[in-house]
Short mmCIF file of C-alpha atoms in Angstrom, two decimals:
data_model
loop_
_atom_site.label_atom_id
_atom_site.label_comp_id
_atom_site.label_asym_id
_atom_site.label_seq_id
_atom_site.Cartn_x
_atom_site.Cartn_y
_atom_site.Cartn_z
CA GLU A 1 46.51 -56.56 19.91
CA THR A 2 43.38 -58.11 21.48
CA GLY A 3 42.70 -60.79 18.91
CA VAL A 4 39.65 -59.08 17.52
CA THR A 5 39.92 -57.29 14.13
CA GLN A 6 37.52 -54.94 12.44
CA THR A 7 37.29 -53.72 8.84
CA PRO A 8 37.16 -51.13 7.61
CA ARG A 9 38.68 -48.85 10.20
CA HIS A 10 37.09 -45.77 8.65
CA LEU A 11 33.98 -45.49 6.53
CA VAL A 12 32.18 -42.50 5.02
CA MET A 13 28.77 -43.20 3.49
CA GLY A 14 25.84 -41.31 2.19
CA MET A 15 22.37 -41.81 3.65
CA THR A 16 21.25 -43.88 0.64
CA ASN A 17 24.29 -46.19 0.57
CA LYS A 18 24.46 -49.78 1.76
CA LYS A 19 27.65 -50.99 3.48
CA SER A 20 28.77 -53.64 5.90
CA LEU A 21 31.14 -53.68 8.83
CA LYS A 22 33.10 -56.89 9.49
CA CYS A 23 34.47 -58.28 12.77
CA GLU A 24 36.56 -61.39 13.25
CA GLN A 25 37.81 -62.81 16.54
CA HIS A 26 40.79 -65.26 16.77
CA LEU A 27 40.28 -66.11 20.42
CA GLY A 28 37.94 -69.17 20.13
CA HIS A 29 35.21 -67.22 21.94
CA ASN A 30 31.54 -68.16 21.78
CA ALA A 31 29.88 -64.72 22.25
CA MET A 32 30.20 -61.60 20.20
CA TYR A 33 28.80 -58.10 20.49
CA TRP A 34 28.23 -54.89 18.64
CA TYR A 35 28.50 -51.56 20.48
CA LYS A 36 28.04 -47.96 19.41
CA GLN A 37 30.36 -45.34 20.98
CA SER A 38 29.32 -41.74 20.56
CA ALA A 39 31.23 -38.74 21.98
CA LYS A 40 30.55 -38.08 25.67
CA LYS A 41 28.08 -40.87 25.99
CA PRO A 42 28.36 -44.38 27.58
CA LEU A 43 28.85 -47.31 25.21
CA GLU A 44 25.54 -48.63 23.87
CA LEU A 45 25.14 -52.30 23.49
CA MET A 46 23.42 -53.02 20.15
CA PHE A 47 23.48 -56.76 19.60
CA VAL A 48 24.68 -59.93 21.35
CA TYR A 49 25.29 -63.28 19.72
CA SER A 50 26.02 -66.55 21.40
CA LEU A 51 27.07 -69.49 19.28
CA GLU A 52 25.74 -67.67 16.22
CA GLU A 53 22.34 -67.07 17.70
CA ARG A 54 21.15 -63.53 18.50
CA VAL A 55 20.28 -63.27 22.21
CA GLU A 56 19.80 -59.59 22.54
CA ASN A 57 18.68 -56.71 20.41
CA ASN A 58 18.58 -53.46 22.39
CA SER A 59 15.88 -51.59 20.47
CA VAL A 60 18.18 -50.90 17.57
CA PRO A 61 16.64 -49.36 14.46
CA SER A 62 16.14 -51.80 11.56
CA ARG A 63 18.56 -49.87 9.38
CA PHE A 64 21.23 -51.80 11.34
CA SER A 65 21.09 -55.52 10.57
CA PRO A 66 23.51 -57.94 12.22
CA GLU A 67 24.71 -61.27 10.86
CA CYS A 68 26.73 -63.96 12.56
CA PRO A 69 27.57 -66.79 10.11
CA ASN A 70 29.86 -68.55 12.57
CA SER A 71 31.26 -68.01 16.02
CA SER A 72 34.33 -66.23 14.63
CA HIS A 73 32.63 -63.63 12.38
CA LEU A 74 30.17 -60.88 12.96
CA PHE A 75 28.79 -58.44 10.45
CA LEU A 76 26.81 -55.26 10.79
CA HIS A 77 24.91 -54.40 7.66
CA LEU A 78 24.03 -50.70 7.16
CA HIS A 79 21.39 -49.10 4.98
CA THR A 80 19.66 -45.75 4.78
CA LEU A 81 21.53 -44.42 7.77
CA GLN A 82 21.00 -41.04 9.35
CA PRO A 83 23.70 -38.44 10.31
CA GLU A 84 23.16 -39.18 14.01
CA ASP A 85 24.37 -42.70 13.31
CA SER A 86 27.89 -41.35 12.92
CA ALA A 87 29.93 -42.91 15.65
CA LEU A 88 32.71 -45.45 16.48
CA TYR A 89 31.25 -48.99 16.12
CA LEU A 90 33.01 -51.55 18.35
CA CYS A 91 32.86 -55.24 18.04
CA ALA A 92 33.72 -57.39 21.09
CA SER A 93 33.88 -61.03 22.00
CA SER A 94 33.91 -63.03 25.22
CA GLN A 95 34.57 -66.67 26.16
CA GLY A 96 30.89 -67.15 26.87
CA LEU A 97 27.77 -65.30 27.79
CA GLY A 98 28.35 -65.67 31.51
CA SER A 99 28.24 -62.40 33.39
CA SER A 100 31.81 -62.82 34.80
CA TYR A 101 33.51 -63.01 31.45
CA GLU A 102 35.38 -59.92 30.36
CA GLN A 103 35.04 -58.72 26.78
CA TYR A 104 37.80 -58.21 24.27
CA PHE A 105 37.28 -55.33 21.87
CA GLY A 106 38.38 -54.65 18.28
CA PRO A 107 39.76 -51.26 17.30
CA GLY A 108 36.45 -50.13 15.91
CA THR A 109 35.13 -48.72 12.71
CA ARG A 110 34.81 -44.89 12.58
CA LEU A 111 31.59 -44.32 10.68
CA THR A 112 30.63 -40.91 9.18
CA VAL A 113 27.19 -40.55 7.59
CA THR A 114 26.98 -37.56 5.25
CA ALA B 1 18.54 -52.59 36.21
CA GLN B 2 22.22 -51.94 36.71
CA SER B 3 23.96 -48.63 36.21
CA VAL B 4 27.37 -47.15 36.74
CA ALA B 5 28.57 -43.59 37.30
CA GLN B 6 32.02 -42.10 36.79
CA PRO B 7 31.69 -38.75 38.58
CA GLU B 8 34.78 -37.16 37.00
CA ASP B 9 35.10 -36.41 33.32
CA GLN B 10 38.76 -35.55 33.70
CA VAL B 11 41.51 -36.49 36.14
CA ASN B 12 44.92 -34.75 36.00
CA VAL B 13 47.96 -36.16 37.98
CA ALA B 14 51.64 -35.58 37.86
CA GLU B 15 53.90 -38.43 36.83
CA GLY B 16 55.05 -40.45 39.80
CA ASN B 17 52.01 -39.46 41.95
CA PRO B 18 49.33 -41.95 42.88
CA LEU B 19 46.10 -41.82 40.77
CA THR B 20 42.54 -42.69 41.49
CA VAL B 21 39.63 -42.91 39.03
CA LYS B 22 36.28 -43.15 40.72
CA CYS B 23 33.38 -45.44 39.91
CA THR B 24 30.14 -46.11 41.67
CA TYR B 25 27.53 -48.62 40.66
CA SER B 26 23.91 -49.67 41.24
CA VAL B 27 22.62 -53.24 40.78
CA SER B 28 19.70 -55.21 42.13
CA GLY B 29 21.84 -58.18 43.08
CA ASN B 30 25.55 -58.90 43.32
CA PRO B 31 27.67 -57.15 40.78
CA TYR B 32 30.45 -58.18 38.47
CA LEU B 33 32.67 -55.07 38.07
CA PHE B 34 35.16 -54.24 35.34
CA TRP B 35 37.64 -51.61 34.34
CA TYR B 36 38.69 -50.99 30.74
CA VAL B 37 41.12 -48.55 29.15
CA GLN B 38 40.91 -46.92 25.72
CA TYR B 39 43.90 -45.42 24.03
CA PRO B 40 43.45 -43.08 21.00
CA ASN B 41 42.09 -44.83 17.88
CA ARG B 42 41.88 -48.14 19.68
CA GLY B 43 39.11 -50.28 21.13
CA LEU B 44 38.65 -50.88 24.84
CA GLN B 45 41.22 -53.00 26.57
CA PHE B 46 40.42 -55.04 29.69
CA LEU B 47 42.31 -54.09 32.81
CA LEU B 48 40.79 -55.97 35.72
CA LYS B 49 37.55 -57.39 37.17
CA TYR B 50 35.96 -58.12 40.43
CA ILE B 51 33.90 -61.33 40.61
CA THR B 52 34.09 -62.50 44.24
CA GLY B 53 36.59 -62.95 47.07
CA ASP B 54 39.25 -60.45 47.99
CA ASN B 55 38.04 -56.84 47.65
CA LEU B 56 41.34 -55.66 46.32
CA VAL B 57 41.82 -56.73 42.70
CA LYS B 58 45.06 -56.38 40.85
CA GLY B 59 45.24 -56.05 37.07
CA SER B 60 47.41 -55.10 34.13
CA TYR B 61 50.04 -52.36 34.12
CA GLY B 62 50.17 -52.03 37.91
CA PHE B 63 46.52 -51.00 38.21
CA GLU B 64 44.29 -52.22 41.05
CA ALA B 65 40.83 -51.55 42.20
CA GLU B 66 38.96 -51.93 45.46
CA PHE B 67 35.50 -53.27 45.78
CA ASN B 68 33.51 -51.49 48.48
CA LYS B 69 30.05 -52.99 48.95
CA SER B 70 28.89 -50.49 51.58
CA GLN B 71 29.78 -47.49 49.39
CA THR B 72 28.89 -49.30 46.13
CA SER B 73 32.15 -48.23 44.69
CA PHE B 74 34.95 -49.76 42.61
CA HIS B 75 37.67 -47.10 42.31
CA LEU B 76 40.66 -47.69 40.03
CA LYS B 77 44.04 -46.88 41.57
CA LYS B 78 47.73 -46.93 40.76
CA PRO B 79 50.52 -46.07 43.23
CA SER B 80 52.71 -44.21 40.70
CA ALA B 81 51.29 -42.82 37.49
CA LEU B 82 53.15 -42.89 34.19
CA VAL B 83 52.71 -40.47 31.23
CA SER B 84 51.79 -43.54 29.14
CA ASP B 85 48.78 -44.14 31.46
CA SER B 86 47.09 -41.13 29.85
CA ALA B 87 43.91 -42.56 28.24
CA LEU B 88 40.19 -42.86 28.60
CA TYR B 89 39.05 -45.24 31.44
CA PHE B 90 35.73 -46.97 31.61
CA CYS B 91 34.07 -48.69 34.51
CA ALA B 92 31.47 -51.38 33.74
CA VAL B 93 28.99 -53.37 35.79
CA ARG B 94 27.03 -56.52 35.10
CA ASP B 95 24.32 -57.95 37.25
CA ARG B 96 24.76 -61.74 37.65
CA GLY B 97 22.72 -63.57 35.04
CA ASP B 98 22.48 -60.47 32.83
CA ASN B 99 23.90 -60.24 29.21
CA ASP B 100 24.04 -56.50 29.32
CA MET B 101 27.21 -54.85 30.50
CA ARG B 102 26.62 -51.27 31.45
CA PHE B 103 29.54 -48.87 30.96
CA GLY B 104 30.18 -45.53 32.56
CA ALA B 105 30.63 -42.42 30.38
CA GLY B 106 34.43 -42.63 30.82
CA THR B 107 37.08 -40.54 32.69
CA ARG B 108 39.96 -39.06 30.74
CA LEU B 109 43.19 -39.36 32.68
CA THR B 110 46.04 -37.11 31.88
CA VAL B 111 49.39 -37.69 33.47
CA LYS B 112 51.83 -34.82 33.10
CA PRO B 113 55.57 -35.14 33.15
#
């Protein structure tokens, strides 16, 4: 295990639902990330947080709303999603924001939007 | 902006043979380079990274990678493949001072007994 947990592992939701993905890291890291992984596409960075402050938002639609209440927890709130949002959502953490730091990933949440 | 390419979608090797998974990159400055592995139903797992210094980097599970600045490559290698090495491998690059780590599309490695 990498020290990063994600819940739920699987989620099926309708386009009108509201749900949240949760990520927790037990590594004492200061930076956390949300990625989207779709089949046969490179990982897409969605959001970056450093010490609970958002430092990057890569043109993500507003139907995805991140929240970082402390340096150990990261949420992704979902509402009025589209079928093309179905993907594996990965959370990651790193010791800091420095470019040399490797990232540690959780197992992901497999999201299906119906 | 940085980018990374993994030219092979699939690599097949026989158990016990050496394996190579290719990666080339493009950055405006000096790169930080990473390899990750993803097993089924799991997140990405860090294998190794190149920051500076020796061009040959050794990582987990007997993997190593060689940084080649002139060819802008960072190929992943292992002298003797195991069936358990079968997984999806991702190369990633980060330009110094950049928050954004760019990942390749991944190479599926299959090691056959």
